[in-house]
Amino acid sequence: MKLFTPCTDPASSRPLGLPVMVQNGFSWRVMFFGWLGLLTYGAWISGLLAAAASILLHVFIASRWDIAIIVGIHALLATFTAEIRLWEMRLNGRQMGLPIPAPSKDIALIRWADRHTSPVSPPEFPCASS
């Protein structure tokens, strides 16, 4: 089971805006691609800050430590990807919900939708045969 944190937009014009589901845990995409992996998640601010830090460290640190620094930065970013994404969501004005345990993101979204009823959904009618 994985944990997914729903991030809803309170300023959404839709009655029931679907949340962005952020998976808690390690991110292999960010481990391999570093700050580019953060950009693919939509974390623009933290991705560009990590890119600037990587470039500055590459410029100011001796070349024999380059690989160790790059691997360390990638491991650090991959470990804290969920927290970085949640921080960025809060900066964008989204509200965090309670974590939802689910085997996949789609099932977590269904479980979130079960907890929140839509004001525009049609009412349920009693069965015609009763």
PDB file of C-alpha atoms in Angstrom:
ATOM      1  CA  MET A   1       0.000   0.000   0.000  1.00  0.00           C
ATOM      2  CA  LYS A   2       1.137   3.503  -0.808  1.00  0.00           C
ATOM      3  CA  LEU A   3       0.034   6.779   0.744  1.00  0.00           C
ATOM      4  CA  PHE A   4      -1.318   9.568  -1.448  1.00  0.00           C
ATOM      5  CA  THR A   5      -1.949  13.101  -0.208  1.00  0.00           C
ATOM      6  CA  PRO A   6      -4.743  14.959  -2.040  1.00  0.00           C
ATOM      7  CA  CYS A   7      -4.082  18.636  -2.845  1.00  0.00           C
ATOM      8  CA  THR A   8      -7.281  20.491  -3.741  1.00  0.00           C
ATOM      9  CA  ASP A   9      -7.612  23.966  -5.208  1.00  0.00           C
ATOM     10  CA  PRO A  10     -10.127  26.001  -3.149  1.00  0.00           C
ATOM     11  CA  ALA A  11     -10.272  28.708  -5.833  1.00  0.00           C
ATOM     12  CA  SER A  12     -11.432  26.259  -8.498  1.00  0.00           C
ATOM     13  CA  SER A  13     -14.447  27.398 -10.515  1.00  0.00           C
ATOM     14  CA  ARG A  14     -15.736  23.823 -10.703  1.00  0.00           C
ATOM     15  CA  PRO A  15     -18.005  22.656  -7.858  1.00  0.00           C
ATOM     16  CA  LEU A  16     -15.808  19.653  -7.166  1.00  0.00           C
ATOM     17  CA  GLY A  17     -12.320  20.133  -8.564  1.00  0.00           C
ATOM     18  CA  LEU A  18     -10.293  16.945  -8.657  1.00  0.00           C
ATOM     19  CA  PRO A  19      -7.189  17.040  -6.486  1.00  0.00           C
ATOM     20  CA  VAL A  20      -3.592  16.453  -7.433  1.00  0.00           C
ATOM     21  CA  MET A  21      -2.525  13.214  -5.748  1.00  0.00           C
ATOM     22  CA  VAL A  22       1.024  13.336  -4.359  1.00  0.00           C
ATOM     23  CA  GLN A  23       2.532   9.925  -3.621  1.00  0.00           C
ATOM     24  CA  ASN A  24       4.571   9.773  -0.434  1.00  0.00           C
ATOM     25  CA  GLY A  25       7.895   8.005  -0.709  1.00  0.00           C
ATOM     26  CA  PHE A  26      11.019   7.728  -2.803  1.00  0.00           C
ATOM     27  CA  SER A  27      10.970   8.899  -6.443  1.00  0.00           C
ATOM     28  CA  TRP A  28      13.096   6.941  -8.895  1.00  0.00           C
ATOM     29  CA  ARG A  29      12.425   9.498 -11.616  1.00  0.00           C
ATOM     30  CA  VAL A  30      14.070  12.221  -9.537  1.00  0.00           C
ATOM     31  CA  MET A  31      16.891   9.852  -8.548  1.00  0.00           C
ATOM     32  CA  PHE A  32      17.864   9.313 -12.178  1.00  0.00           C
ATOM     33  CA  PHE A  33      17.086  12.743 -13.624  1.00  0.00           C
ATOM     34  CA  GLY A  34      17.542  15.048 -10.611  1.00  0.00           C
ATOM     35  CA  TRP A  35      16.033  18.497 -10.940  1.00  0.00           C
ATOM     36  CA  LEU A  36      14.659  17.607 -14.382  1.00  0.00           C
ATOM     37  CA  GLY A  37      12.529  14.973 -12.634  1.00  0.00           C
ATOM     38  CA  LEU A  38      11.116  17.665 -10.354  1.00  0.00           C
ATOM     39  CA  LEU A  39      10.217  19.732 -13.412  1.00  0.00           C
ATOM     40  CA  THR A  40       8.279  16.783 -14.877  1.00  0.00           C
ATOM     41  CA  TYR A  41       6.197  16.667 -11.677  1.00  0.00           C
ATOM     42  CA  GLY A  42       5.328  20.345 -12.142  1.00  0.00           C
ATOM     43  CA  ALA A  43       7.484  21.561  -9.237  1.00  0.00           C
ATOM     44  CA  TRP A  44       8.935  24.503 -11.162  1.00  0.00           C
ATOM     45  CA  ILE A  45      10.201  26.620  -8.278  1.00  0.00           C
ATOM     46  CA  SER A  46      12.014  23.859  -6.432  1.00  0.00           C
ATOM     47  CA  GLY A  47      13.244  22.278  -9.670  1.00  0.00           C
ATOM     48  CA  LEU A  48      14.844  25.508 -10.845  1.00  0.00           C
ATOM     49  CA  LEU A  49      16.298  26.179  -7.383  1.00  0.00           C
ATOM     50  CA  ALA A  50      17.844  22.702  -7.394  1.00  0.00           C
ATOM     51  CA  ALA A  51      19.196  23.336 -10.913  1.00  0.00           C
ATOM     52  CA  ALA A  52      20.813  26.590  -9.779  1.00  0.00           C
ATOM     53  CA  ALA A  53      22.338  24.862  -6.740  1.00  0.00           C
ATOM     54  CA  SER A  54      23.661  22.020  -8.908  1.00  0.00           C
ATOM     55  CA  ILE A  55      25.252  24.419 -11.372  1.00  0.00           C
ATOM     56  CA  LEU A  56      26.815  26.545  -8.619  1.00  0.00           C
ATOM     57  CA  LEU A  57      28.220  23.481  -6.875  1.00  0.00           C
ATOM     58  CA  HIS A  58      29.601  22.216 -10.167  1.00  0.00           C
ATOM     59  CA  VAL A  59      31.329  25.540 -10.810  1.00  0.00           C
ATOM     60  CA  PHE A  60      32.803  26.060  -7.345  1.00  0.00           C
ATOM     61  CA  ILE A  61      33.739  22.502  -6.282  1.00  0.00           C
ATOM     62  CA  ALA A  62      36.795  20.601  -7.513  1.00  0.00           C
ATOM     63  CA  SER A  63      36.163  18.255 -10.434  1.00  0.00           C
ATOM     64  CA  ARG A  64      37.100  15.094  -8.526  1.00  0.00           C
ATOM     65  CA  TRP A  65      34.001  15.516  -6.317  1.00  0.00           C
ATOM     66  CA  ASP A  66      31.531  16.166  -9.156  1.00  0.00           C
ATOM     67  CA  ILE A  67      30.044  12.666  -9.363  1.00  0.00           C
ATOM     68  CA  ALA A  68      29.690  12.337  -5.578  1.00  0.00           C
ATOM     69  CA  ILE A  69      27.950  15.709  -5.345  1.00  0.00           C
ATOM     70  CA  ILE A  70      25.581  14.953  -8.222  1.00  0.00           C
ATOM     71  CA  VAL A  71      24.636  11.544  -6.795  1.00  0.00           C
ATOM     72  CA  GLY A  72      24.164  13.087  -3.346  1.00  0.00           C
ATOM     73  CA  ILE A  73      21.911  15.854  -4.650  1.00  0.00           C
ATOM     74  CA  HIS A  74      19.854  13.370  -6.675  1.00  0.00           C
ATOM     75  CA  ALA A  75      19.466  11.053  -3.669  1.00  0.00           C
ATOM     76  CA  LEU A  76      18.461  13.951  -1.422  1.00  0.00           C
ATOM     77  CA  LEU A  77      15.909  15.270  -3.916  1.00  0.00           C
ATOM     78  CA  ALA A  78      14.514  11.768  -4.549  1.00  0.00           C
ATOM     79  CA  THR A  79      14.107  11.087  -0.839  1.00  0.00           C
ATOM     80  CA  PHE A  80      12.207  14.318  -0.198  1.00  0.00           C
ATOM     81  CA  THR A  81      10.255  14.583  -3.472  1.00  0.00           C
ATOM     82  CA  ALA A  82       6.850  14.269  -1.788  1.00  0.00           C
ATOM     83  CA  GLU A  83       7.657  16.992   0.751  1.00  0.00           C
ATOM     84  CA  ILE A  84       9.047  19.239  -1.985  1.00  0.00           C
ATOM     85  CA  ARG A  85       5.911  18.772  -4.094  1.00  0.00           C
ATOM     86  CA  LEU A  86       3.610  19.403  -1.125  1.00  0.00           C
ATOM     87  CA  TRP A  87       5.555  22.586  -0.298  1.00  0.00           C
ATOM     88  CA  GLU A  88       5.141  23.754  -3.883  1.00  0.00           C
ATOM     89  CA  MET A  89       1.420  22.951  -3.798  1.00  0.00           C
ATOM     90  CA  ARG A  90       1.023  25.065  -0.644  1.00  0.00           C
ATOM     91  CA  LEU A  91       2.866  27.920  -2.388  1.00  0.00           C
ATOM     92  CA  ASN A  92       0.349  27.654  -5.239  1.00  0.00           C
ATOM     93  CA  GLY A  93      -2.581  27.949  -2.814  1.00  0.00           C
ATOM     94  CA  ARG A  94      -3.703  24.343  -2.692  1.00  0.00           C
ATOM     95  CA  GLN A  95      -4.988  22.721   0.492  1.00  0.00           C
ATOM     96  CA  MET A  96      -3.715  19.379   1.747  1.00  0.00           C
ATOM     97  CA  GLY A  97      -6.061  16.602   2.751  1.00  0.00           C
ATOM     98  CA  LEU A  98      -5.562  13.533   4.887  1.00  0.00           C
ATOM     99  CA  PRO A  99      -3.318  10.839   3.349  1.00  0.00           C
ATOM    100  CA  ILE A 100      -5.213   8.091   1.549  1.00  0.00           C
ATOM    101  CA  PRO A 101      -3.822   4.527   1.510  1.00  0.00           C
ATOM    102  CA  ALA A 102      -4.249   2.893  -1.897  1.00  0.00           C
ATOM    103  CA  PRO A 103      -2.362   0.593  -4.257  1.00  0.00           C
ATOM    104  CA  SER A 104      -2.482   3.132  -7.133  1.00  0.00           C
ATOM    105  CA  LYS A 105      -3.158   6.793  -7.817  1.00  0.00           C
ATOM    106  CA  ASP A 106      -6.455   6.033  -9.580  1.00  0.00           C
ATOM    107  CA  ILE A 107      -7.830   4.076  -6.644  1.00  0.00           C
ATOM    108  CA  ALA A 108      -6.719   6.840  -4.262  1.00  0.00           C
ATOM    109  CA  LEU A 109      -8.644   9.331  -6.390  1.00  0.00           C
ATOM    110  CA  ILE A 110     -11.734   7.101  -6.281  1.00  0.00           C
ATOM    111  CA  ARG A 111     -11.448   6.802  -2.491  1.00  0.00           C
ATOM    112  CA  TRP A 112     -11.124  10.589  -2.230  1.00  0.00           C
ATOM    113  CA  ALA A 113     -14.219  11.056  -4.430  1.00  0.00           C
ATOM    114  CA  ASP A 114     -16.177   8.623  -2.216  1.00  0.00           C
ATOM    115  CA  ARG A 115     -15.504  10.863   0.792  1.00  0.00           C
ATOM    116  CA  HIS A 116     -16.564  14.066  -1.002  1.00  0.00           C
ATOM    117  CA  THR A 117     -20.021  14.318  -2.514  1.00  0.00           C
ATOM    118  CA  SER A 118     -20.626  16.657  -5.407  1.00  0.00           C
ATOM    119  CA  PRO A 119     -23.389  19.261  -5.054  1.00  0.00           C
ATOM    120  CA  VAL A 120     -24.251  18.862  -8.750  1.00  0.00           C
ATOM    121  CA  SER A 121     -24.632  15.076  -8.808  1.00  0.00           C
ATOM    122  CA  PRO A 122     -28.154  13.847  -9.416  1.00  0.00           C
ATOM    123  CA  PRO A 123     -30.035  12.470  -6.421  1.00  0.00           C
ATOM    124  CA  GLU A 124     -30.474   8.755  -6.078  1.00  0.00           C
ATOM    125  CA  PHE A 125     -34.028   7.616  -6.723  1.00  0.00           C
ATOM    126  CA  PRO A 126     -35.603   4.624  -5.015  1.00  0.00           C
ATOM    127  CA  CYS A 127     -35.918   1.480  -7.021  1.00  0.00           C
ATOM    128  CA  ALA A 128     -39.023   1.410  -9.252  1.00  0.00           C
ATOM    129  CA  SER A 129     -39.893  -2.164  -8.258  1.00  0.00           C
ATOM    130  CA  SER A 130     -40.229  -1.469  -4.540  1.00  0.00           C
TER     131      SER A 130
END
